[in-house]
Coordinates of C-alpha atoms in Angstrom, one line a residue:
Chain C
X1 CA -21.1 7.5 -51.6
X2 CA -21.9 5.1 -48.8
X3 CA -19.2 3.4 -46.8
X4 CA -18.2 -0.1 -48.0
X5 CA -20.3 -2.6 -46.1
X6 CA -18.3 -5.1 -44.1
X7 CA -20.1 -8.3 -43.2
X8 CA -18.3 -10.5 -40.6
X9 CA -18.0 -14.1 -41.5
X10 CA -16.7 -15.7 -38.4
X11 CA -20.0 -17.1 -37.0
X12 CA -20.0 -20.0 -39.4
X13 CA -20.9 -23.6 -38.6
X14 CA -17.9 -24.9 -40.5
X15 CA -15.9 -23.9 -37.4
X16 CA -16.2 -26.8 -34.9
X17 CA -16.4 -24.4 -32.0
X18 CA -19.4 -22.5 -33.5
X19 CA -21.1 -25.8 -34.6
X20 CA -20.8 -27.2 -31.2
X21 CA -22.2 -23.9 -29.6
X22 CA -25.2 -24.0 -32.0
X23 CA -25.9 -27.6 -31.1
X24 CA -25.7 -27.0 -27.3
X25 CA -27.1 -23.4 -27.4
X26 CA -23.9 -22.3 -25.8
X27 CA -24.0 -18.5 -26.1
X28 CA -20.4 -17.7 -25.0
X29 CA -18.4 -18.7 -28.0
X30 CA -20.9 -17.0 -30.4
X31 CA -20.9 -13.8 -28.4
X32 CA -17.3 -13.7 -28.2
X33 CA -16.8 -13.9 -32.0
X34 CA -19.6 -11.4 -32.5
X35 CA -17.9 -9.0 -30.2
X36 CA -14.5 -9.4 -31.9
X37 CA -15.9 -8.7 -35.2
X38 CA -18.0 -5.8 -34.2
X39 CA -15.1 -4.1 -32.4
X40 CA -13.0 -4.6 -35.5
X41 CA -15.6 -2.7 -37.6
X42 CA -18.1 -5.1 -38.9
X43 CA -21.4 -3.4 -39.9
X44 CA -23.2 -6.7 -40.4
X45 CA -22.7 -10.2 -39.1
X46 CA -23.1 -13.2 -41.1
X47 CA -24.9 -16.0 -39.1
X48 CA -24.3 -19.3 -40.9
X49 CA -26.0 -22.2 -39.2
X50 CA -25.3 -24.6 -42.0
X51 CA -28.0 -26.7 -43.8
X52 CA -29.7 -27.1 -40.4
X53 CA -32.4 -29.4 -41.7
X54 CA -33.4 -30.7 -38.3
X55 CA -33.8 -27.8 -35.8
X56 CA -32.9 -24.8 -38.1
X57 CA -35.8 -22.7 -37.0
X58 CA -35.1 -22.9 -33.3
X59 CA -31.4 -22.3 -33.9
X60 CA -31.9 -19.3 -36.1
X61 CA -34.4 -17.8 -33.8
X62 CA -32.2 -18.4 -30.7
X63 CA -29.1 -16.9 -32.4
X64 CA -30.8 -13.9 -33.9
X65 CA -32.2 -12.8 -30.6
X66 CA -28.9 -13.7 -28.8
X67 CA -26.9 -11.5 -31.0
X68 CA -29.4 -8.7 -31.4
X69 CA -30.1 -8.4 -27.6
X70 CA -26.5 -8.4 -26.7
X71 CA -25.2 -6.0 -29.3
X72 CA -27.8 -3.3 -29.7
X73 CA -29.7 -4.8 -32.6
X74 CA -26.7 -5.4 -34.8
X75 CA -28.0 -6.2 -38.3
X76 CA -27.5 -9.7 -39.6
X77 CA -27.0 -11.8 -42.6
X78 CA -29.1 -15.0 -42.3
X79 CA -27.0 -17.6 -43.9
X80 CA -28.6 -21.2 -44.6
X81 CA -30.2 -23.2 -47.3
X82 CA -33.1 -23.9 -44.9
X83 CA -35.8 -21.4 -46.0
X84 CA -38.0 -22.1 -42.9
X85 CA -35.1 -21.2 -40.7
X86 CA -34.6 -17.9 -42.4
X87 CA -38.3 -17.1 -42.1
X88 CA -38.2 -18.0 -38.4
X89 CA -35.2 -15.8 -38.0
X90 CA -36.8 -12.8 -39.8
X91 CA -39.9 -13.1 -37.5
X92 CA -37.8 -12.2 -34.4
X93 CA -35.4 -9.8 -36.2
X94 CA -35.3 -6.2 -35.2
X95 CA -34.8 -3.8 -38.2
X96 CA -33.7 -0.7 -36.2
X97 CA -30.3 -0.8 -37.7
X98 CA -30.9 -2.4 -41.0
X99 CA -32.9 -5.0 -42.9
X100 CA -31.9 -8.7 -42.6
X101 CA -29.9 -10.0 -45.6
X102 CA -30.7 -13.5 -46.9
X103 CA -27.6 -15.3 -47.9
X104 CA -28.2 -16.4 -50.6
X105 CA -30.2 -16.8 -53.8
X106 CA -28.8 -17.9 -57.2
X107 CA -30.2 -18.0 -60.7
X108 CA -30.6 -21.8 -60.4
X109 CA -32.2 -24.0 -57.6
X110 CA -32.1 -21.2 -55.1
X111 CA -33.9 -18.6 -57.1
X112 CA -36.9 -18.8 -54.8
X113 CA -34.8 -17.2 -52.1
X114 CA -35.7 -14.0 -53.9
X115 CA -39.4 -14.7 -53.4
X116 CA -38.5 -15.2 -49.7
X117 CA -36.8 -11.8 -49.6
X118 CA -39.8 -10.0 -51.4
X119 CA -42.2 -11.6 -49.0
X120 CA -40.3 -10.5 -45.9
X121 CA -38.9 -7.1 -47.1
X122 CA -35.4 -8.4 -46.8
X123 CA -32.2 -7.7 -48.6
X124 CA -30.7 -10.6 -50.5
X125 CA -27.3 -11.8 -51.8
X126 CA -27.7 -13.0 -55.4
X127 CA -25.0 -15.3 -56.7
X128 CA -24.5 -14.9 -60.4
X129 CA -24.4 -18.7 -61.0
X130 CA -26.9 -21.4 -62.0
X131 CA -25.2 -24.7 -62.3
X132 CA -21.6 -25.0 -61.4
X133 CA -19.1 -22.2 -62.2
X134 CA -20.2 -19.6 -64.9
X135 CA -18.2 -19.9 -68.0
X136 CA -17.4 -16.2 -68.5
X137 CA -18.4 -12.6 -67.8
X138 CA -21.3 -12.8 -70.2
X139 CA -23.0 -15.8 -68.4
X140 CA -22.6 -14.0 -65.1
X141 CA -24.3 -11.0 -66.4
X142 CA -27.1 -13.1 -67.9
X143 CA -27.8 -14.5 -64.4
X144 CA -27.6 -11.1 -62.9
X145 CA -30.3 -9.8 -65.2
X146 CA -32.5 -12.9 -64.7
X147 CA -32.4 -12.4 -61.0
X148 CA -32.9 -8.6 -61.2
X149 CA -35.9 -9.1 -63.5
X150 CA -37.4 -11.7 -61.1
X151 CA -36.7 -9.5 -58.1
X152 CA -38.2 -6.4 -59.6
X153 CA -41.3 -8.2 -60.7
X154 CA -41.6 -9.4 -57.1
X155 CA -41.3 -5.8 -56.0
X156 CA -37.9 -5.9 -54.6
X157 CA -36.0 -2.5 -54.5
X158 CA -33.1 -3.3 -56.8
X159 CA -30.9 -1.6 -54.1
X160 CA -31.8 -4.5 -51.7
X161 CA -30.2 -7.0 -53.9
X162 CA -26.4 -7.5 -53.5
X163 CA -25.1 -9.3 -56.7
X164 CA -22.3 -11.6 -56.0
X165 CA -20.3 -12.3 -59.2
X166 CA -18.9 -15.4 -57.6
X167 CA -15.3 -14.9 -56.3
X168 CA -13.1 -17.9 -57.1
X169 CA -10.0 -19.0 -55.8
X170 CA -6.9 -17.7 -57.3
X171 CA -4.8 -20.8 -56.9
X172 CA -6.1 -22.9 -59.5
X173 CA -8.6 -20.6 -61.3
X174 CA -6.4 -17.7 -61.8
X175 CA -7.8 -16.8 -65.2
X176 CA -11.1 -16.1 -63.6
X177 CA -9.9 -13.1 -61.4
X178 CA -10.0 -10.6 -64.2
X179 CA -13.5 -11.9 -65.2
X180 CA -14.7 -11.2 -61.7
X181 CA -13.4 -7.7 -61.7
X182 CA -15.0 -7.0 -65.1
X183 CA -18.3 -8.4 -63.9
X184 CA -18.3 -6.1 -60.9
X185 CA -17.5 -3.2 -63.1
X186 CA -20.4 -4.0 -65.4
X187 CA -22.9 -4.7 -62.7
X188 CA -21.9 -1.4 -61.0
X189 CA -22.3 0.5 -64.1
X190 CA -26.0 -0.5 -64.0
X191 CA -26.2 1.2 -60.7
X192 CA -26.6 -2.0 -58.9
X193 CA -24.9 -3.2 -55.6
X194 CA -22.4 -6.0 -55.3
X195 CA -21.1 -8.3 -52.7
X196 CA -18.0 -10.5 -52.4
X197 CA -17.4 -13.7 -50.5
X198 CA -13.8 -12.6 -50.4
X199 CA -12.0 -15.3 -48.4
X200 CA -12.5 -17.7 -51.3
X201 CA -9.9 -16.0 -53.4
X202 CA -7.0 -16.9 -51.2
X203 CA -8.0 -20.4 -50.3
X204 CA -5.2 -22.7 -50.3
X205 CA -2.6 -20.1 -50.4
X206 CA 0.0 -20.1 -47.6
X207 CA -1.2 -18.4 -44.4
X208 CA 1.1 -15.3 -44.6
X209 CA 0.1 -14.7 -48.2
X210 CA -3.7 -14.8 -47.7
X211 CA -4.2 -11.4 -46.2
X212 CA -2.2 -9.9 -49.0
X213 CA -4.2 -11.5 -51.7
X214 CA -7.5 -10.7 -49.8
X215 CA -6.5 -7.1 -49.4
X216 CA -5.3 -6.3 -52.9
X217 CA -8.2 -8.3 -54.4
X218 CA -10.6 -6.2 -52.3
X219 CA -8.9 -2.9 -53.2
X220 CA -9.1 -3.8 -56.9
X221 CA -12.7 -5.0 -56.7
X222 CA -13.7 -1.7 -54.8
X223 CA -12.3 0.4 -57.5
X224 CA -14.5 -1.6 -59.9
X225 CA -17.5 -0.7 -57.8
X226 CA -17.7 -3.4 -55.2
X227 CA -20.1 -2.2 -52.3
X228 CA -20.0 -5.0 -49.8
X229 CA -18.0 -8.1 -48.8
X230 CA -18.2 -11.0 -46.3
X231 CA -14.9 -11.0 -44.7
X232 CA -12.9 -11.7 -41.6
X233 CA -13.0 -8.3 -39.9
X234 CA -10.2 -9.3 -37.6
X235 CA -7.8 -9.4 -40.5
X236 CA -6.0 -6.1 -39.8
X237 CA -4.4 -5.7 -43.2
X238 CA -7.6 -6.2 -44.9
X239 CA -9.5 -3.8 -42.7
X240 CA -6.9 -1.1 -43.1
X241 CA -7.0 -1.6 -46.9
X242 CA -10.9 -1.3 -47.0
X243 CA -10.8 1.8 -44.8
X244 CA -8.2 3.3 -47.0
X245 CA -10.2 2.6 -50.0
X246 CA -13.1 4.3 -48.3
X247 CA -10.9 7.3 -47.6
X248 CA -9.5 7.5 -51.1
X249 CA -13.0 7.3 -52.7
X250 CA -14.2 10.1 -50.3
X251 CA -16.7 7.7 -48.5
X252 CA -15.1 8.8 -45.3
X253 CA -13.4 12.0 -44.5
X254 CA -9.7 11.9 -43.8
X255 CA -8.3 12.4 -40.4
X256 CA -4.8 11.3 -39.3
X257 CA -6.4 8.7 -37.0
X258 CA -8.9 7.3 -39.6
X259 CA -7.6 3.7 -39.3
X260 CA -8.4 3.7 -35.6
X261 CA -12.1 4.4 -36.1
Chain Y
X1 CA -51.7 14.4 -59.1
X2 CA -51.0 16.5 -56.0
X3 CA -47.5 18.1 -55.7
X4 CA -45.3 16.2 -53.2
X5 CA -42.3 18.0 -51.8
X6 CA -39.3 15.8 -51.8
X7 CA -37.4 15.7 -48.6
X8 CA -33.7 15.1 -48.0
X9 CA -33.2 12.6 -45.3
X10 CA -29.9 12.1 -43.6
X11 CA -28.8 9.0 -41.6
X12 CA -26.8 11.1 -39.1
X13 CA -27.8 13.8 -36.7
X14 CA -25.9 16.4 -34.6
X15 CA -25.4 15.8 -30.9
X16 CA -27.3 17.7 -28.4
X17 CA -25.0 19.4 -26.0
X18 CA -26.3 21.1 -22.8
X19 CA -24.3 23.7 -20.9
X20 CA -25.1 25.8 -17.9
X21 CA -26.9 24.3 -14.9
X22 CA -30.4 23.5 -13.8
X23 CA -33.4 25.1 -15.4
X24 CA -31.2 27.9 -17.0
X25 CA -29.2 25.5 -19.0
X26 CA -29.2 25.8 -22.8
X27 CA -28.9 23.2 -25.5
X28 CA -26.9 23.4 -28.7
X29 CA -27.5 21.2 -31.8
X30 CA -29.9 18.2 -32.1
X31 CA -30.7 18.8 -35.7
X32 CA -30.8 16.1 -38.4
X33 CA -30.9 18.4 -41.5
X34 CA -28.8 21.3 -42.8
X35 CA -29.3 24.7 -41.0
X36 CA -32.8 26.2 -41.2
X37 CA -34.0 23.4 -43.5
X38 CA -37.2 23.2 -41.6
X39 CA -38.9 21.6 -44.7
X40 CA -36.6 18.6 -44.4
X41 CA -36.7 17.7 -40.8
X42 CA -35.8 18.6 -37.3
X43 CA -33.5 21.6 -37.2
X44 CA -32.8 21.2 -33.4
X45 CA -32.5 24.2 -31.2
X46 CA -32.4 27.8 -32.3
X47 CA -28.9 29.1 -32.9
X48 CA -27.8 30.5 -29.6
X49 CA -26.4 34.0 -29.4
X50 CA -23.9 35.0 -26.7
X51 CA -22.4 38.4 -25.9
X52 CA -18.7 38.8 -25.3
X53 CA -17.4 40.6 -22.1
X54 CA -13.9 40.8 -20.7
X55 CA -12.2 40.3 -17.4
X56 CA -10.5 43.8 -17.7
X57 CA -11.8 47.1 -19.0
X58 CA -12.3 47.0 -22.8
X59 CA -9.7 49.7 -23.6
X60 CA -9.5 48.7 -27.2
X61 CA -13.1 48.6 -27.8
X62 CA -14.9 51.5 -29.7
X63 CA -16.2 54.5 -27.7
X64 CA -19.7 53.6 -28.6
X65 CA -19.4 50.1 -27.1
X66 CA -17.6 51.6 -24.0
X67 CA -20.6 54.0 -23.6
X68 CA -23.3 51.2 -23.8
X69 CA -21.7 49.5 -20.8
X70 CA -20.4 52.7 -18.8
X71 CA -19.0 52.0 -15.3
X72 CA -20.3 48.3 -15.4
X73 CA -17.4 47.5 -17.8
X74 CA -14.9 48.2 -14.9
X75 CA -15.9 45.1 -13.2
X76 CA -16.7 41.9 -15.0
X77 CA -19.2 40.8 -12.5
X78 CA -21.3 43.9 -12.9
X79 CA -20.8 43.9 -16.5
X80 CA -22.1 40.4 -16.7
X81 CA -25.2 41.4 -14.6
X82 CA -25.7 44.4 -16.8
X83 CA -25.6 42.4 -20.1
X84 CA -27.9 39.7 -18.7
X85 CA -30.6 42.2 -17.5
X86 CA -30.4 44.6 -20.4
X87 CA -29.8 42.4 -23.5
X88 CA -31.0 38.8 -22.3
X89 CA -28.4 37.0 -24.4
X90 CA -28.7 33.1 -24.6
X91 CA -25.3 32.9 -23.0
X92 CA -22.3 35.2 -21.9
X93 CA -18.8 34.7 -23.0
X94 CA -16.2 35.8 -20.6
X95 CA -13.0 36.4 -22.3
X96 CA -10.0 36.2 -20.0
X97 CA -7.9 38.7 -21.8
X98 CA -6.3 40.0 -18.6
X99 CA -4.4 36.6 -18.3
X100 CA -2.6 37.1 -21.7
X101 CA 1.1 36.8 -21.1
X102 CA 1.6 39.7 -23.6
X103 CA -0.7 41.9 -21.5
X104 CA -1.5 42.1 -17.7
X105 CA -0.5 38.4 -17.4
X106 CA -2.9 37.7 -14.4
X107 CA -2.4 34.4 -12.8
X108 CA -4.7 31.5 -13.5
X109 CA -5.8 31.7 -9.8
X110 CA -6.9 35.3 -10.1
X111 CA -8.6 34.9 -13.5
X112 CA -10.4 31.7 -12.2
X113 CA -11.6 33.5 -9.2
X114 CA -13.2 36.2 -11.2
X115 CA -14.7 33.8 -13.5
X116 CA -16.3 32.1 -10.5
X117 CA -17.8 35.4 -9.3
X118 CA -19.2 36.0 -12.8
X119 CA -20.7 32.5 -13.0
X120 CA -22.4 33.0 -9.6
X121 CA -23.7 36.5 -10.6
X122 CA -25.6 35.4 -13.6
X123 CA -28.3 32.8 -14.5
X124 CA -27.5 32.3 -18.2
X125 CA -24.8 29.7 -19.1
X126 CA -21.2 30.8 -19.4
X127 CA -18.6 30.4 -22.1
X128 CA -15.1 31.0 -20.8
X129 CA -12.6 32.1 -23.5
X130 CA -8.9 32.0 -23.0
X131 CA -6.0 34.1 -24.2
X132 CA -5.3 32.2 -27.3
X133 CA -1.8 31.6 -25.9
X134 CA -1.8 27.7 -25.8
X135 CA 0.6 27.3 -22.8
X136 CA -1.2 29.9 -20.7
X137 CA -4.7 28.6 -21.7
X138 CA -3.7 25.1 -20.5
X139 CA -2.9 26.4 -17.0
X140 CA -5.8 28.9 -17.0
X141 CA -8.4 26.3 -18.0
X142 CA -7.1 23.7 -15.5
X143 CA -7.8 26.2 -12.8
X144 CA -11.0 27.7 -14.2
X145 CA -12.4 24.1 -14.6
X146 CA -11.6 23.5 -11.0
X147 CA -13.1 26.5 -9.4
X148 CA -16.1 26.4 -11.7
X149 CA -17.0 22.9 -10.9
X150 CA -20.8 22.4 -11.2
X151 CA -21.3 25.3 -13.5
X152 CA -21.0 23.1 -16.6
X153 CA -19.4 25.9 -18.7
X154 CA -17.9 25.6 -22.2
X155 CA -14.1 26.0 -22.2
X156 CA -13.1 27.8 -25.4
X157 CA -10.9 26.3 -26.6
X158 CA -8.6 23.3 -26.6
X159 CA -6.3 22.9 -29.6
X160 CA -4.0 20.1 -30.7
X161 CA -1.2 21.4 -28.4
X162 CA -3.1 21.4 -25.2
X163 CA -6.2 19.2 -25.6
X164 CA -4.9 16.5 -23.2
X165 CA -4.7 18.6 -20.2
X166 CA -7.7 20.7 -20.9
X167 CA -9.8 17.6 -21.8
X168 CA -8.6 15.8 -18.7
X169 CA -9.1 18.6 -16.2
X170 CA -12.0 20.3 -17.9
X171 CA -14.1 17.4 -18.9
X172 CA -13.0 14.3 -17.2
X173 CA -12.2 15.8 -13.8
X174 CA -14.6 18.7 -13.4
X175 CA -17.3 17.7 -16.1
X176 CA -17.5 20.9 -18.1
X177 CA -17.7 21.0 -22.0
X178 CA -14.8 21.6 -24.1
X179 CA -14.6 23.5 -27.4
X180 CA -12.2 21.7 -29.8
X181 CA -10.5 24.3 -31.9
X182 CA -9.0 23.9 -35.4
X183 CA -8.3 26.6 -37.8
X184 CA -10.6 26.2 -40.9
X185 CA -9.3 22.6 -41.7
X186 CA -11.9 19.9 -41.8
X187 CA -9.4 17.1 -41.4
X188 CA -7.9 18.6 -38.4
X189 CA -11.4 19.2 -36.9
X190 CA -12.1 15.6 -37.2
X191 CA -8.7 14.5 -35.9
X192 CA -8.9 16.7 -32.8
X193 CA -12.4 15.3 -32.0
X194 CA -11.0 11.7 -32.3
X195 CA -8.0 12.5 -30.1
X196 CA -10.3 14.0 -27.4
X197 CA -12.5 11.0 -27.8
X198 CA -9.5 8.7 -27.3
X199 CA -8.6 10.6 -24.3
X200 CA -11.9 9.5 -22.8
X201 CA -13.9 12.6 -23.5
X202 CA -17.4 11.7 -24.8
X203 CA -18.4 13.1 -28.2
X204 CA -21.5 14.6 -26.4
X205 CA -19.2 16.7 -24.3
X206 CA -17.5 18.3 -27.2
X207 CA -18.4 21.3 -29.2
X208 CA -16.4 22.4 -32.2
X209 CA -14.8 25.7 -32.9
X210 CA -13.8 25.1 -36.4
X211 CA -12.3 28.6 -36.9
X212 CA -13.7 31.7 -38.4
X213 CA -12.8 34.7 -40.5
X214 CA -14.6 38.0 -41.1
X215 CA -16.5 38.0 -44.4
X216 CA -14.2 39.2 -47.1
X217 CA -11.2 37.6 -45.4
X218 CA -11.2 34.2 -46.8
X219 CA -14.6 33.5 -45.4
X220 CA -15.5 31.2 -48.3
X221 CA -13.1 28.6 -46.7
X222 CA -14.9 28.9 -43.4
X223 CA -18.3 28.5 -45.1
X224 CA -17.1 25.5 -47.2
X225 CA -15.5 23.9 -44.2
X226 CA -18.6 24.1 -42.1
X227 CA -20.7 22.8 -45.0
X228 CA -18.4 19.8 -45.6
X229 CA -18.5 19.1 -41.8
X230 CA -22.2 19.1 -41.7
X231 CA -22.6 16.9 -44.8
X232 CA -20.1 14.4 -43.5
X233 CA -21.8 14.4 -40.2
X234 CA -25.3 14.0 -41.5
X235 CA -24.7 12.2 -44.8
X236 CA -21.9 9.9 -43.9
X237 CA -23.0 9.7 -40.4
X238 CA -19.6 10.4 -39.2
X239 CA -19.7 10.3 -35.5
X240 CA -16.4 12.1 -35.1
X241 CA -18.0 15.3 -36.7
X242 CA -21.4 15.2 -35.1
X243 CA -20.7 17.9 -32.5
X244 CA -22.4 21.2 -32.5
X245 CA -20.4 24.2 -33.6
X246 CA -19.7 27.4 -31.7
X247 CA -18.1 30.4 -33.5
X248 CA -16.6 33.4 -31.8
X249 CA -17.4 35.7 -34.6
X250 CA -16.6 38.9 -32.7
X251 CA -13.0 37.7 -32.1
X252 CA -12.3 38.2 -35.9
X253 CA -14.7 40.8 -37.1
X254 CA -13.7 43.7 -34.8
X255 CA -10.0 43.6 -35.9
X256 CA -10.4 43.8 -39.6
X257 CA -9.9 47.2 -41.3
X258 CA -13.6 47.8 -42.0
X259 CA -14.2 47.8 -38.2
X260 CA -10.9 49.4 -37.2
X261 CA -10.5 52.4 -39.6
X262 CA -11.7 55.5 -38.0
X263 CA -14.0 58.0 -39.7
X264 CA -11.0 60.3 -40.1
X265 CA -9.1 57.7 -41.9
X266 CA -11.8 56.5 -44.2
X267 CA -14.5 59.3 -44.3
X268 CA -16.1 57.7 -47.5
X269 CA -17.0 54.6 -45.4
X270 CA -19.2 56.4 -42.9
X271 CA -19.8 55.6 -39.2
X272 CA -17.2 53.3 -37.8
X273 CA -19.5 51.6 -35.4
X274 CA -22.1 51.0 -38.1
X275 CA -19.4 49.2 -40.1
X276 CA -18.3 47.1 -37.1
X277 CA -21.9 46.0 -36.7
X278 CA -22.2 45.3 -40.3
X279 CA -19.1 43.1 -40.4
X280 CA -20.3 41.3 -37.3
X281 CA -23.8 40.8 -38.5
X282 CA -22.8 39.7 -42.0
X283 CA -20.3 37.1 -40.7
X284 CA -22.7 35.8 -38.0
X285 CA -25.5 35.4 -40.4
X286 CA -23.2 33.5 -42.8
X287 CA -21.9 31.2 -40.1
X288 CA -25.4 30.2 -38.8
X289 CA -26.4 29.5 -42.3
X290 CA -23.4 27.3 -42.8
X291 CA -23.8 25.2 -39.6
X292 CA -22.8 27.1 -36.5
X293 CA -25.1 26.4 -33.6
X294 CA -24.0 29.3 -31.5
X295 CA -22.1 32.6 -32.2
X296 CA -20.3 35.0 -29.9
X297 CA -21.0 38.7 -30.7
X298 CA -19.7 41.9 -29.3
X299 CA -22.3 44.6 -30.1
X300 CA -25.8 44.2 -28.5
X301 CA -27.2 45.6 -31.7
X302 CA -25.6 42.9 -33.7
X303 CA -27.0 40.3 -31.4
X304 CA -30.6 41.7 -31.8
X305 CA -30.4 41.8 -35.6
X306 CA -29.1 38.2 -35.8
X307 CA -31.7 37.0 -33.4
X308 CA -34.4 38.5 -35.5
X309 CA -33.0 37.0 -38.7
X310 CA -32.8 33.5 -37.1
X311 CA -36.4 33.7 -35.7
X312 CA -37.7 34.9 -39.0
X313 CA -36.0 32.1 -40.9
X314 CA -37.4 29.5 -38.4
X315 CA -40.9 30.8 -38.1
X316 CA -41.5 31.6 -41.7

């Protein structure tokens, strides 16, 4: 089995520091967050430039080259609703260490992100949602199947689609958590890959509790088959949990210092 | 439709480690497929075959072996020259048995001085093996590393007890290569590599001695350990296991009963030296098939046979 894929979430324009850095093309704060995440064990970095309707193409190209030049072509997840920006990013993207991931398509208005992935030989995160929050497991699977069929018709390798069952906040939608687990299990049983936007689950919970909810949620989801997650790799408890899951599942070989790698 | 052979591709590959100096250096590893899987990809360098010599006269070796070397075996420098000229091994392994505290207990200085003379007398790269007494080996290798600076030898071996001093002196200070020794335990093999790495030793300067046993003496554990190490290194791209492997086969095979029992004791088994060679060849053939990149052998006849086998498998 392959190792669990950790996608670092910290280059996100919701952070004022990063938003400002994008606007001013200030490399330092972006490189710093990238380095922290890579050192902590991120395999991919999410690059969220926001809706970026005005200068998305330039920002994406600038950031892709900045990160890949500095960090030995670290693979990236291009995260924006602006399709032209994604295309521009892919044009300058180096694939030596992995295909770009488009973040994200859904079964509704953003289904054409699948077309974009197919046209550019990219991987894509596919949210199992159409309008609002899916009612139940069955509805999630319906969307999964719709996107899978469309992707395959377009010639995408099913392994290049990371299905995201839509992780929801526990505080307020507690009853959805078992549904998410069940969805991962069912999608995994089809031999498909899954991704989690993990930090959503602990939103609103006290700060000291969040890493616990995130880690346990991750461990349970990994046992259901989860193969990737967008997370904060600087969360030590979470990273230790994921590495230990990898070790227990046999994805990495045990050594006394396995947590230090 | 034409038949298309399917190929097993791996994401990882084995580090290439060079030892010896200048144009006479030799490389270990470099493969990105299982041993001899020429049909799958790059098998790297040929398995290297080294011959074992001692820093003292080989009193305990069979008469037939003593006769091959004659007077040369009285002096390690002449012995090394003799072996190099007559048998052209890929490397020579000088085993510092005379430094063993349970034997002659030679000082590290004396043993190291001899090792230096040997290194200067030969062109092929040198592997220096210790006494297998961890305390003594620590002092021994610190001295050997110092006087052999520039020769880029392999120090065989560092274990969990002494890796810090041997790694620091051998690799960090005097830039040799170090063999990380574990006893047929995949988790410990990985751990020792990590520890050396955390000390500052680069993965490219480490070769693994993952332990050995003569065939018939728990060898299946050796084979499965090597197999799993290679599959983790190649399939899981585990950087902490991508070191080449060196296996001192002769250290084990010449002390089991098939090699030790005299013809008088076991007349039904036939010639003692033939048995010794057979044990050595079977074990060496098995470890190179399981993933060893270099083997250390004692009988020149074994070396020739294993070389022929490896060449035939590669050039089929």
